[in-house]
CSV table of C-alpha atoms in Angstrom, one decimal:
chain,number,residue,atom,x,y,z
A,2,UNK,CA,-98.2,24.8,-214.3
A,3,UNK,CA,-100.9,23.2,-215.7
A,4,UNK,CA,-104.0,25.5,-215.8
A,5,UNK,CA,-106.2,22.8,-214.6
A,6,UNK,CA,-104.3,22.3,-211.5
A,7,UNK,CA,-104.6,26.0,-209.7
A,8,UNK,CA,-106.9,26.9,-206.9
A,9,UNK,CA,-108.0,29.8,-204.9
A,10,UNK,CA,-109.5,29.5,-201.8
A,11,UNK,CA,-111.1,32.4,-200.0
A,12,UNK,CA,-112.1,32.6,-196.6
A,13,UNK,CA,-113.7,34.7,-194.0
A,14,UNK,CA,-116.0,35.0,-191.3
A,15,UNK,CA,-117.3,38.8,-189.8
A,16,UNK,CA,-117.5,41.2,-192.4
A,17,UNK,CA,-116.7,39.2,-195.4
A,18,UNK,CA,-119.4,38.1,-197.3
A,19,UNK,CA,-119.6,42.1,-198.4
A,20,UNK,CA,-116.2,41.8,-200.0
A,21,UNK,CA,-117.2,38.8,-201.4
A,22,UNK,CA,-120.6,40.5,-203.2
A,23,UNK,CA,-117.6,42.8,-204.4
A,24,UNK,CA,-115.1,39.7,-206.2
A,25,UNK,CA,-118.3,38.0,-207.4
A,26,UNK,CA,-118.8,40.5,-210.6
A,27,UNK,CA,-115.1,41.6,-211.3
A,28,UNK,CA,-114.4,38.0,-211.7
A,29,UNK,CA,-113.6,37.0,-215.6
A,30,UNK,CA,-116.4,35.2,-217.3
A,31,UNK,CA,-113.7,33.1,-219.1
A,32,UNK,CA,-112.2,32.3,-216.0
A,33,UNK,CA,-110.4,28.7,-216.2
A,34,UNK,CA,-109.5,27.9,-212.4
A,35,UNK,CA,-111.7,27.1,-209.6
A,36,UNK,CA,-112.5,29.6,-206.8
A,37,UNK,CA,-113.6,28.0,-203.4
A,38,UNK,CA,-115.4,29.8,-200.9
A,39,UNK,CA,-115.0,28.4,-197.1
A,40,UNK,CA,-117.0,31.8,-195.0
A,41,UNK,CA,-118.3,31.7,-191.1
A,42,UNK,CA,-122.6,31.9,-191.3
A,43,UNK,CA,-125.3,30.9,-189.5
A,44,UNK,CA,-126.9,27.9,-190.9
A,45,UNK,CA,-130.2,28.8,-192.0
A,46,UNK,CA,-128.5,31.1,-194.4
A,47,UNK,CA,-127.5,28.3,-196.4
A,48,UNK,CA,-129.7,27.9,-199.5
A,49,UNK,CA,-130.1,31.7,-199.5
A,50,UNK,CA,-126.2,32.5,-199.6
A,51,UNK,CA,-125.4,30.5,-203.3
A,52,UNK,CA,-128.4,31.9,-204.8
A,53,UNK,CA,-127.0,35.6,-203.5
A,54,UNK,CA,-123.9,34.9,-205.2
A,55,UNK,CA,-124.8,33.2,-208.6
A,56,UNK,CA,-126.8,36.7,-209.0
A,57,UNK,CA,-123.8,38.7,-209.0
A,58,UNK,CA,-121.4,36.5,-212.0
A,59,UNK,CA,-122.1,34.7,-214.5
A,60,UNK,CA,-119.6,32.0,-213.7
A,61,UNK,CA,-121.6,28.8,-212.4
A,62,UNK,CA,-121.5,29.2,-207.8
A,63,UNK,CA,-122.9,25.9,-206.7
A,64,UNK,CA,-122.4,24.1,-203.0
A,65,UNK,CA,-119.7,21.5,-203.4
A,66,UNK,CA,-120.9,18.1,-203.3
A,67,UNK,CA,-118.8,15.1,-201.4
A,68,UNK,CA,-116.7,13.5,-204.1
A,69,UNK,CA,-117.5,16.4,-206.8
A,70,UNK,CA,-115.0,17.2,-209.2
A,71,UNK,CA,-113.1,20.6,-208.7
A,72,UNK,CA,-113.5,21.9,-212.5
A,73,UNK,CA,-111.9,25.3,-213.6
A,74,UNK,CA,-114.6,28.6,-213.7
A,75,UNK,CA,-116.6,26.9,-211.2
A,76,UNK,CA,-117.2,28.9,-207.8
A,77,UNK,CA,-117.6,26.3,-204.6
A,78,UNK,CA,-119.1,27.2,-201.7
A,79,UNK,CA,-118.2,25.1,-198.2
A,80,UNK,CA,-121.8,23.8,-197.5
A,81,UNK,CA,-122.9,25.4,-193.8
A,82,UNK,CA,-121.9,22.9,-190.6
A,83,UNK,CA,-119.8,20.7,-192.8
A,84,UNK,CA,-115.4,21.3,-193.0
A,85,UNK,CA,-114.7,21.4,-196.7
A,86,UNK,CA,-112.0,18.4,-197.4
A,87,UNK,CA,-109.9,18.2,-200.9
A,88,UNK,CA,-108.6,14.8,-201.9
A,89,UNK,CA,-105.3,14.7,-203.7
A,90,UNK,CA,-107.8,13.1,-206.7
A,91,UNK,CA,-109.2,17.3,-206.8
A,92,UNK,CA,-112.4,15.8,-205.6
A,93,UNK,CA,-114.3,17.2,-202.5
A,94,UNK,CA,-115.4,15.0,-199.0
A,95,UNK,CA,-117.3,16.6,-196.2
A,96,UNK,CA,-117.2,16.1,-192.8
A,97,UNK,CA,-119.2,16.2,-189.9
A,98,UNK,CA,-116.4,16.2,-186.9
A,99,UNK,CA,-116.0,19.0,-183.7
A,100,UNK,CA,-115.8,22.5,-184.8
A,101,UNK,CA,-112.5,23.9,-185.5
A,102,UNK,CA,-111.9,27.5,-183.6
A,103,UNK,CA,-115.7,27.2,-183.3
A,104,UNK,CA,-116.4,27.3,-186.4
A,105,UNK,CA,-117.7,24.4,-189.0
A,106,UNK,CA,-117.1,24.8,-191.8
A,107,UNK,CA,-113.1,25.2,-190.3
A,108,UNK,CA,-111.1,28.1,-192.5
A,109,UNK,CA,-108.4,26.3,-191.6
A,110,UNK,CA,-109.2,22.6,-192.3
A,111,UNK,CA,-110.3,23.9,-196.3
A,112,UNK,CA,-106.3,25.5,-196.4
A,113,UNK,CA,-104.9,22.3,-194.8
A,114,UNK,CA,-105.9,19.9,-197.5
A,115,UNK,CA,-105.7,22.5,-200.4
A,116,UNK,CA,-102.0,22.5,-199.3
A,117,UNK,CA,-101.3,19.1,-199.7
A,118,UNK,CA,-103.4,18.3,-202.5
A,119,UNK,CA,-102.3,21.8,-204.9
A,120,UNK,CA,-99.1,22.5,-203.0
A,121,UNK,CA,-97.4,25.5,-204.9
A,122,UNK,CA,-100.5,26.2,-207.5
A,123,UNK,CA,-102.3,27.2,-204.7
A,124,UNK,CA,-103.2,30.7,-203.4
A,125,UNK,CA,-105.8,31.6,-200.4
A,126,UNK,CA,-107.1,34.3,-199.2
A,127,UNK,CA,-107.8,35.3,-195.6
A,128,UNK,CA,-110.4,38.0,-195.5
A,129,UNK,CA,-112.0,40.3,-192.8
A,130,UNK,CA,-113.3,38.7,-189.8
A,131,UNK,CA,-112.7,38.2,-185.6
A,132,UNK,CA,-111.3,34.8,-185.4
A,133,UNK,CA,-107.9,33.2,-186.0
A,134,UNK,CA,-109.5,30.7,-187.8
A,135,UNK,CA,-107.4,30.4,-191.4
A,136,UNK,CA,-104.1,31.5,-189.5
A,137,UNK,CA,-102.8,28.2,-189.1
A,138,UNK,CA,-103.9,26.7,-192.2
A,139,UNK,CA,-102.0,30.4,-194.9
A,140,UNK,CA,-99.2,28.6,-192.4
A,141,UNK,CA,-99.3,24.8,-194.3
A,142,UNK,CA,-99.8,26.9,-197.4
A,143,UNK,CA,-96.0,28.6,-197.1
A,144,UNK,CA,-95.1,25.2,-196.3
A,145,UNK,CA,-96.2,23.6,-199.5
A,146,UNK,CA,-95.1,27.3,-201.5
A,147,UNK,CA,-98.4,27.9,-202.3
A,148,UNK,CA,-99.5,31.3,-202.2
A,149,UNK,CA,-100.9,33.5,-198.6
A,150,UNK,CA,-102.7,36.6,-198.8
A,151,UNK,CA,-105.5,38.7,-196.7
A,152,UNK,CA,-107.3,41.6,-197.4
A,153,UNK,CA,-105.4,45.1,-195.9
A,154,UNK,CA,-106.4,45.2,-192.0
A,155,UNK,CA,-106.4,48.4,-192.2
A,156,UNK,CA,-109.3,47.6,-194.4
A,157,UNK,CA,-111.2,44.9,-193.7
A,158,UNK,CA,-114.4,46.1,-191.9
A,159,UNK,CA,-113.3,43.1,-188.9
A,160,UNK,CA,-109.1,43.6,-189.2
A,161,UNK,CA,-108.6,40.3,-186.3
A,162,UNK,CA,-108.2,37.8,-188.5
A,163,UNK,CA,-106.0,39.4,-191.5
A,164,UNK,CA,-103.9,40.7,-188.8
A,165,UNK,CA,-103.6,37.6,-186.7
A,166,UNK,CA,-102.0,36.5,-190.5
A,167,UNK,CA,-100.0,38.8,-190.4
A,168,UNK,CA,-98.6,39.1,-187.7
A,169,UNK,CA,-97.5,35.0,-187.9
A,170,UNK,CA,-97.7,34.0,-191.3
A,171,UNK,CA,-95.2,35.5,-193.6
A,172,UNK,CA,-97.7,37.0,-196.4
A,173,UNK,CA,-97.2,37.4,-200.3
A,174,UNK,CA,-99.9,39.9,-200.8
A,175,UNK,CA,-101.5,42.4,-199.1
A,176,UNK,CA,-105.1,43.2,-201.0
A,177,UNK,CA,-107.7,45.8,-200.7
A,178,UNK,CA,-110.8,45.0,-201.9
A,179,UNK,CA,-110.8,46.1,-205.4
A,180,UNK,CA,-107.6,44.5,-206.0
A,181,UNK,CA,-108.9,40.7,-204.8
A,182,UNK,CA,-110.5,40.4,-208.9
A,183,UNK,CA,-107.9,41.2,-211.1
A,184,UNK,CA,-105.6,39.4,-208.7
A,185,UNK,CA,-107.8,35.9,-209.4
A,186,UNK,CA,-108.5,36.9,-213.1
A,187,UNK,CA,-104.4,37.1,-213.7
A,188,UNK,CA,-103.2,33.8,-212.9
B,29,UNK,CA,-103.3,21.8,-186.4
B,30,UNK,CA,-99.4,21.3,-187.7
B,31,UNK,CA,-99.4,18.6,-190.8
B,32,UNK,CA,-96.8,15.8,-189.3
B,33,UNK,CA,-98.7,12.7,-191.2
B,34,UNK,CA,-97.3,11.7,-194.8
B,35,UNK,CA,-99.3,9.8,-197.2
B,36,UNK,CA,-97.1,6.9,-197.0
B,37,UNK,CA,-97.1,6.7,-193.4
B,38,UNK,CA,-100.9,7.5,-193.4
B,39,UNK,CA,-101.4,3.7,-195.6
B,40,UNK,CA,-98.8,2.5,-193.4
B,41,UNK,CA,-100.8,2.9,-190.2
B,42,UNK,CA,-104.2,1.8,-191.7
B,43,UNK,CA,-102.2,-1.5,-193.2
B,44,UNK,CA,-101.4,-2.2,-189.5
B,45,UNK,CA,-105.1,-1.5,-188.2
B,46,UNK,CA,-106.1,-4.0,-190.9
B,47,UNK,CA,-103.4,-6.6,-190.6
B,48,UNK,CA,-103.4,-6.5,-187.0
B,49,UNK,CA,-106.4,-6.1,-185.6
B,50,UNK,CA,-109.0,-6.3,-188.4
B,51,UNK,CA,-110.2,-3.0,-188.8
B,52,UNK,CA,-110.5,-1.7,-192.6
B,53,UNK,CA,-110.1,2.0,-193.1
B,54,UNK,CA,-108.6,1.5,-196.0
B,55,UNK,CA,-111.6,2.7,-198.1
B,56,UNK,CA,-111.7,5.8,-196.0
B,57,UNK,CA,-111.9,9.4,-197.7
B,58,UNK,CA,-108.3,9.6,-197.6
B,59,UNK,CA,-108.6,13.8,-196.6
B,60,UNK,CA,-110.8,12.6,-194.1
B,61,UNK,CA,-108.9,10.2,-192.5
B,62,UNK,CA,-106.0,11.4,-192.8
B,63,UNK,CA,-106.5,14.5,-190.9
B,64,UNK,CA,-108.1,12.5,-188.0
B,65,UNK,CA,-105.2,10.6,-187.7
B,66,UNK,CA,-102.9,13.3,-187.7
B,67,UNK,CA,-105.2,14.8,-184.9
B,68,UNK,CA,-104.6,11.9,-183.1
B,69,UNK,CA,-101.1,12.1,-183.0
B,70,UNK,CA,-101.0,15.5,-181.9
B,71,UNK,CA,-103.4,15.6,-179.5
B,72,UNK,CA,-101.7,12.2,-177.5
B,73,UNK,CA,-98.4,14.4,-177.8
B,74,UNK,CA,-96.8,12.0,-180.2
B,75,UNK,CA,-92.8,13.5,-180.9
B,76,UNK,CA,-93.3,11.7,-184.5
B,77,UNK,CA,-95.2,9.6,-186.4
B,78,UNK,CA,-92.7,6.8,-185.7
B,79,UNK,CA,-93.6,6.4,-182.1
B,80,UNK,CA,-97.2,6.6,-182.6
B,81,UNK,CA,-97.0,4.2,-184.9
B,82,UNK,CA,-95.2,1.5,-182.2
B,83,UNK,CA,-97.5,2.8,-180.2
B,84,UNK,CA,-100.7,1.1,-181.9
B,85,UNK,CA,-98.8,-1.9,-183.8
B,86,UNK,CA,-97.7,-2.9,-179.9
B,87,UNK,CA,-100.3,-1.7,-177.3
B,88,UNK,CA,-104.1,-3.7,-178.1
B,89,UNK,CA,-105.0,-1.3,-175.4
B,90,UNK,CA,-104.6,2.0,-177.2
B,91,UNK,CA,-106.3,0.6,-180.1
B,92,UNK,CA,-109.8,1.4,-178.6
B,93,UNK,CA,-108.8,4.6,-178.4
B,94,UNK,CA,-107.5,5.4,-181.8
B,95,UNK,CA,-110.9,3.3,-183.2
B,96,UNK,CA,-112.8,6.3,-181.0
B,97,UNK,CA,-110.8,9.2,-182.3
B,98,UNK,CA,-110.2,7.9,-186.1
B,99,UNK,CA,-113.6,7.8,-186.3
B,100,UNK,CA,-115.9,10.7,-186.3
B,101,UNK,CA,-118.4,10.5,-183.5
B,102,UNK,CA,-120.3,13.8,-183.1
B,103,UNK,CA,-124.3,14.1,-182.9
B,104,UNK,CA,-127.0,15.7,-181.7
B,105,UNK,CA,-130.4,15.2,-180.9
B,106,UNK,CA,-133.4,16.2,-183.3
B,107,UNK,CA,-130.1,17.2,-185.7
B,108,UNK,CA,-131.7,18.8,-189.0
B,109,UNK,CA,-135.7,19.6,-187.6
B,110,UNK,CA,-137.1,19.5,-190.4
B,111,UNK,CA,-136.2,15.9,-190.9
B,112,UNK,CA,-137.8,14.9,-187.8
B,113,UNK,CA,-140.8,16.7,-189.0
B,114,UNK,CA,-141.2,14.4,-192.0
B,115,UNK,CA,-140.4,11.1,-190.0
B,116,UNK,CA,-143.1,12.5,-187.4
B,117,UNK,CA,-145.7,13.5,-190.2
B,118,UNK,CA,-144.9,10.8,-193.1
B,119,UNK,CA,-143.0,8.5,-192.3
B,120,UNK,CA,-144.2,7.6,-189.1
B,121,UNK,CA,-147.8,7.0,-190.5
B,122,UNK,CA,-146.5,4.7,-192.7
B,123,UNK,CA,-144.9,2.3,-190.1
B,124,UNK,CA,-147.6,2.3,-187.9
B,125,UNK,CA,-149.5,0.5,-189.7
B,126,UNK,CA,-147.4,-2.3,-189.6
B,127,UNK,CA,-147.6,-5.4,-186.5
B,128,UNK,CA,-144.0,-4.9,-185.6
B,129,UNK,CA,-141.6,-1.6,-186.6
B,130,UNK,CA,-138.1,-2.5,-186.8
B,131,UNK,CA,-135.3,0.3,-187.4
B,132,UNK,CA,-132.0,0.2,-187.8
B,133,UNK,CA,-129.8,3.5,-186.7
B,134,UNK,CA,-126.4,2.0,-188.4
B,135,UNK,CA,-123.2,4.3,-187.4
B,136,UNK,CA,-125.2,5.5,-184.5
B,137,UNK,CA,-122.3,6.6,-182.3
B,138,UNK,CA,-123.7,8.4,-178.6
B,139,UNK,CA,-126.9,7.5,-179.6
B,140,UNK,CA,-128.8,10.7,-179.7
B,141,UNK,CA,-130.4,9.9,-182.9
B,142,UNK,CA,-132.1,7.1,-181.4
B,143,UNK,CA,-133.6,8.4,-178.5
B,144,UNK,CA,-134.6,10.3,-180.9
B,145,UNK,CA,-136.0,8.2,-182.5
B,146,UNK,CA,-137.7,6.7,-179.5
B,147,UNK,CA,-139.6,10.0,-178.5
B,148,UNK,CA,-141.0,10.3,-181.8
B,149,UNK,CA,-141.8,6.4,-181.7
B,150,UNK,CA,-143.1,7.6,-178.0
B,151,UNK,CA,-145.0,10.4,-179.3
B,152,UNK,CA,-146.5,8.3,-182.2
B,153,UNK,CA,-147.9,5.9,-179.5
B,154,UNK,CA,-145.5,3.5,-181.2
B,155,UNK,CA,-142.7,2.6,-179.2
B,156,UNK,CA,-144.7,-0.3,-177.3
B,157,UNK,CA,-144.5,-2.4,-180.9
B,158,UNK,CA,-141.0,-1.2,-181.7
B,159,UNK,CA,-137.4,-2.5,-181.9
B,160,UNK,CA,-134.4,-0.1,-182.5
B,161,UNK,CA,-131.4,-1.6,-183.3
B,162,UNK,CA,-128.8,0.8,-182.8
B,163,UNK,CA,-124.5,-0.3,-184.1
B,164,UNK,CA,-121.6,1.4,-184.5
B,165,UNK,CA,-118.1,0.2,-185.7
B,166,UNK,CA,-116.7,1.5,-182.0
B,167,UNK,CA,-117.4,0.0,-179.0
B,168,UNK,CA,-116.9,2.7,-176.8
B,169,UNK,CA,-119.5,5.2,-178.1
B,170,UNK,CA,-122.2,1.7,-178.0
B,171,UNK,CA,-121.3,2.3,-174.0
B,172,UNK,CA,-122.2,6.0,-173.6
B,173,UNK,CA,-125.1,5.3,-176.2
B,174,UNK,CA,-126.6,2.3,-173.4
B,175,UNK,CA,-126.4,4.4,-170.5
B,176,UNK,CA,-128.5,7.5,-172.0
B,177,UNK,CA,-126.3,9.8,-170.3
B,178,UNK,CA,-126.4,13.4,-172.0
B,179,UNK,CA,-124.3,16.8,-171.5
B,180,UNK,CA,-126.6,18.9,-169.7
B,181,UNK,CA,-125.6,21.8,-171.7
B,182,UNK,CA,-126.8,20.4,-174.5
B,183,UNK,CA,-130.4,20.3,-174.2
B,184,UNK,CA,-131.0,24.0,-174.4
B,185,UNK,CA,-130.5,22.8,-177.6
B,186,UNK,CA,-131.7,19.9,-178.4
B,187,UNK,CA,-135.2,21.2,-176.6
B,188,UNK,CA,-135.2,23.6,-179.3
B,189,UNK,CA,-134.9,21.4,-181.8
B,190,UNK,CA,-137.6,19.2,-180.8
B,191,UNK,CA,-139.5,22.1,-180.9
B,192,UNK,CA,-138.9,22.9,-184.6
B,193,UNK,CA,-139.1,19.7,-185.6
B,194,UNK,CA,-142.9,19.5,-184.6
B,195,UNK,CA,-142.9,18.0,-180.7
B,196,UNK,CA,-145.3,19.8,-178.7
B,197,UNK,CA,-144.8,17.5,-175.0
B,198,UNK,CA,-142.1,19.3,-172.7
B,199,UNK,CA,-138.5,17.9,-173.8
B,200,UNK,CA,-137.4,17.6,-170.0
B,201,UNK,CA,-139.6,15.8,-169.4
B,202,UNK,CA,-137.8,13.2,-171.3
B,203,UNK,CA,-135.1,13.7,-169.0
B,204,UNK,CA,-133.9,14.1,-165.1
B,205,UNK,CA,-131.0,16.2,-164.4
B,206,UNK,CA,-128.3,15.2,-162.6
B,207,UNK,CA,-124.4,16.1,-161.7
B,208,UNK,CA,-124.2,18.1,-165.2
B,209,UNK,CA,-125.3,15.1,-166.7
B,210,UNK,CA,-129.1,14.6,-168.4
B,211,UNK,CA,-130.2,10.6,-167.9
B,212,UNK,CA,-132.8,10.1,-170.7
B,213,UNK,CA,-135.8,8.1,-168.6
B,214,UNK,CA,-135.5,4.7,-168.8
B,215,UNK,CA,-139.0,3.6,-171.1
B,216,UNK,CA,-137.4,5.0,-173.8
B,217,UNK,CA,-134.4,2.8,-173.6
B,218,UNK,CA,-136.5,-0.8,-173.1
B,219,UNK,CA,-136.6,-1.3,-176.8
B,220,UNK,CA,-133.2,-0.9,-177.7
B,221,UNK,CA,-130.3,-3.1,-178.8
B,222,UNK,CA,-126.9,-1.6,-179.5
B,223,UNK,CA,-124.1,-3.9,-180.7
B,224,UNK,CA,-121.2,-3.7,-182.2
B,225,UNK,CA,-121.5,-3.9,-186.0
B,226,UNK,CA,-118.9,-3.0,-189.3
B,227,UNK,CA,-120.4,-2.0,-192.5
B,228,UNK,CA,-117.0,-2.6,-194.0
B,229,UNK,CA,-116.9,-5.7,-193.2
B,230,UNK,CA,-120.3,-7.0,-191.8
B,231,UNK,CA,-123.2,-8.8,-193.4
B,232,UNK,CA,-126.8,-8.1,-192.6
B,233,UNK,CA,-128.0,-9.4,-189.6
B,234,UNK,CA,-132.4,-8.6,-190.1
B,235,UNK,CA,-134.9,-7.1,-192.1
B,236,UNK,CA,-135.8,-3.9,-191.3
B,237,UNK,CA,-139.0,-1.4,-192.1
B,238,UNK,CA,-136.6,2.1,-192.1
B,239,UNK,CA,-133.1,2.5,-191.5
B,240,UNK,CA,-131.0,5.1,-191.0
B,241,UNK,CA,-127.1,6.1,-191.5
B,242,UNK,CA,-127.0,10.2,-191.5
B,243,UNK,CA,-123.2,11.7,-191.9
B,244,UNK,CA,-121.6,7.7,-192.3
B,245,UNK,CA,-120.9,7.8,-195.9
B,246,UNK,CA,-119.1,10.9,-196.2
B,247,UNK,CA,-116.0,9.1,-194.5
B,248,UNK,CA,-116.4,6.9,-197.3
B,249,UNK,CA,-114.7,6.5,-200.9
B,250,UNK,CA,-117.3,5.8,-203.6
B,251,UNK,CA,-116.5,1.6,-203.8
B,252,UNK,CA,-117.6,1.8,-199.8
B,253,UNK,CA,-120.7,3.7,-200.2
B,254,UNK,CA,-122.0,1.5,-202.9
B,255,UNK,CA,-121.0,-1.8,-200.8
B,256,UNK,CA,-122.9,0.1,-198.2
B,257,UNK,CA,-125.6,0.5,-200.3
B,258,UNK,CA,-125.5,-3.5,-201.1
B,259,UNK,CA,-126.1,-4.1,-197.3
B,260,UNK,CA,-128.8,-1.8,-196.8
B,261,UNK,CA,-131.0,-2.8,-200.2
B,262,UNK,CA,-130.6,-6.3,-198.3
B,263,UNK,CA,-131.5,-5.7,-195.0
B,264,UNK,CA,-134.4,-3.6,-196.1
B,265,UNK,CA,-138.0,-4.9,-196.9
B,266,UNK,CA,-140.1,-3.8,-200.1
B,267,UNK,CA,-141.5,-0.7,-199.1
B,268,UNK,CA,-139.1,0.4,-196.7
B,269,UNK,CA,-137.5,3.5,-196.4
B,270,UNK,CA,-133.6,4.5,-196.2
B,271,UNK,CA,-132.6,7.9,-194.6
B,272,UNK,CA,-129.1,9.7,-195.5
B,273,UNK,CA,-127.5,12.7,-194.0
B,274,UNK,CA,-128.7,15.9,-195.9
B,275,UNK,CA,-125.6,16.1,-197.6
B,276,UNK,CA,-125.4,12.5,-198.9
B,277,UNK,CA,-127.3,11.1,-202.0
B,278,UNK,CA,-127.4,7.1,-203.0
B,279,UNK,CA,-128.3,9.2,-206.8
B,280,UNK,CA,-125.3,7.2,-208.1
B,281,UNK,CA,-125.1,3.9,-206.8
B,282,UNK,CA,-125.8,1.2,-207.9
B,283,UNK,CA,-129.4,0.0,-206.4
B,284,UNK,CA,-130.4,4.4,-206.9
B,285,UNK,CA,-133.5,2.4,-209.8
B,286,UNK,CA,-134.8,0.5,-206.7
B,287,UNK,CA,-135.2,3.9,-204.6
B,288,UNK,CA,-137.3,6.3,-204.6
B,289,UNK,CA,-136.6,9.9,-202.7
B,290,UNK,CA,-139.5,11.2,-201.4
B,291,UNK,CA,-138.7,14.6,-201.0
B,292,UNK,CA,-135.6,16.3,-202.1
B,293,UNK,CA,-134.0,17.9,-199.6
B,294,UNK,CA,-134.8,15.7,-196.8
B,295,UNK,CA,-132.9,12.6,-197.7
B,296,UNK,CA,-135.4,9.8,-197.3
B,297,UNK,CA,-135.5,7.2,-200.2
B,298,UNK,CA,-138.6,4.3,-200.2
B,299,UNK,CA,-137.9,0.9,-201.6
B,300,UNK,CA,-139.9,0.2,-204.7
B,301,UNK,CA,-138.6,-2.9,-206.2
């Protein structure tokens, strides 16, 4: 597998920010793959969130910009109120189209585009949340032989999102919160 | 949504649209346009890509829907209130010094932004000497824009946006509610001109003091973006303003040197050379 072409995408909604805050400090400072984070939130928290997450890791945390190259060792945040798409040349596109599952950014959109671009070199992890955004996306990930993972619904603050994924998609890994960073570090 | 359309098929469809109908989407960002094609195919319940392609190729009346659905037409009044506050407080006072104000909304969609601008101009007592051009590739959305009816359910959000943008009047005085729709007052429409214009293939048609093109360029690839920047440069008078969407930039375009960014976060540039 070409290391540069691997990608991790983490999606979450209600109750997921705390999990991400725990994952980031444990990520390897020499992590050699890109990580994209798509979480539902109020638009107003925009710039605060990137700063907040930056304080948790020595890796570069930034909001994804349109046409930007996706680089290893970077943590990209989907901007509030835009869908984050991934092109086959491993760059980002933004899209202000209709909300999906009442959400923009939608986790489904990013998971699906990532699956088409990264195919089997992709890991998508769905965390705590109160709606089913991301479940369709995980189906596409499996269609392209990528890895579909979820936070253990029994330990998620809001279990609905990972629970729906578990019921509808052949999940490869079910993680406790503390196991996620280790898994990413060892990819 | 299930992904049915393959890259090769998306290429074929874009090629058909160009060759048969002259609509050129080939320089649109691929992930986004492919998602729109897939979405339409699923929405209209085609059994597969071949049937969809056949319909597009053979039924000219379906083309209107294709163009309407492949382009994104999501917009709102006073979207990004801080942007409108900047217009109100810093841009309009400059425009006010002109004897006549010409503003171009490129990619105006269903018109929410051009009506927002008309309200700002009205409140600054400038509407009487302004002309607002709203253009879009898509005739169907322009028909809606021309009518000036918006869903009543949206008015609460628009009213909040309006207040955040520094609006001090009663927002509800700008429309009349009827049958679940808000009908924007006629006087706001008097200075508007709507027309189809394709940023991909059409030329400059006038010279403006301000051009607004927000959340349109994100759908274009880099080469097409650069072409459109050139078109805007040719359509803007010296010291005119260009406004883009909050996640768009002209920083990497060939004409960047001729423009100065006014404020880091609000994405309004001034032509200085």
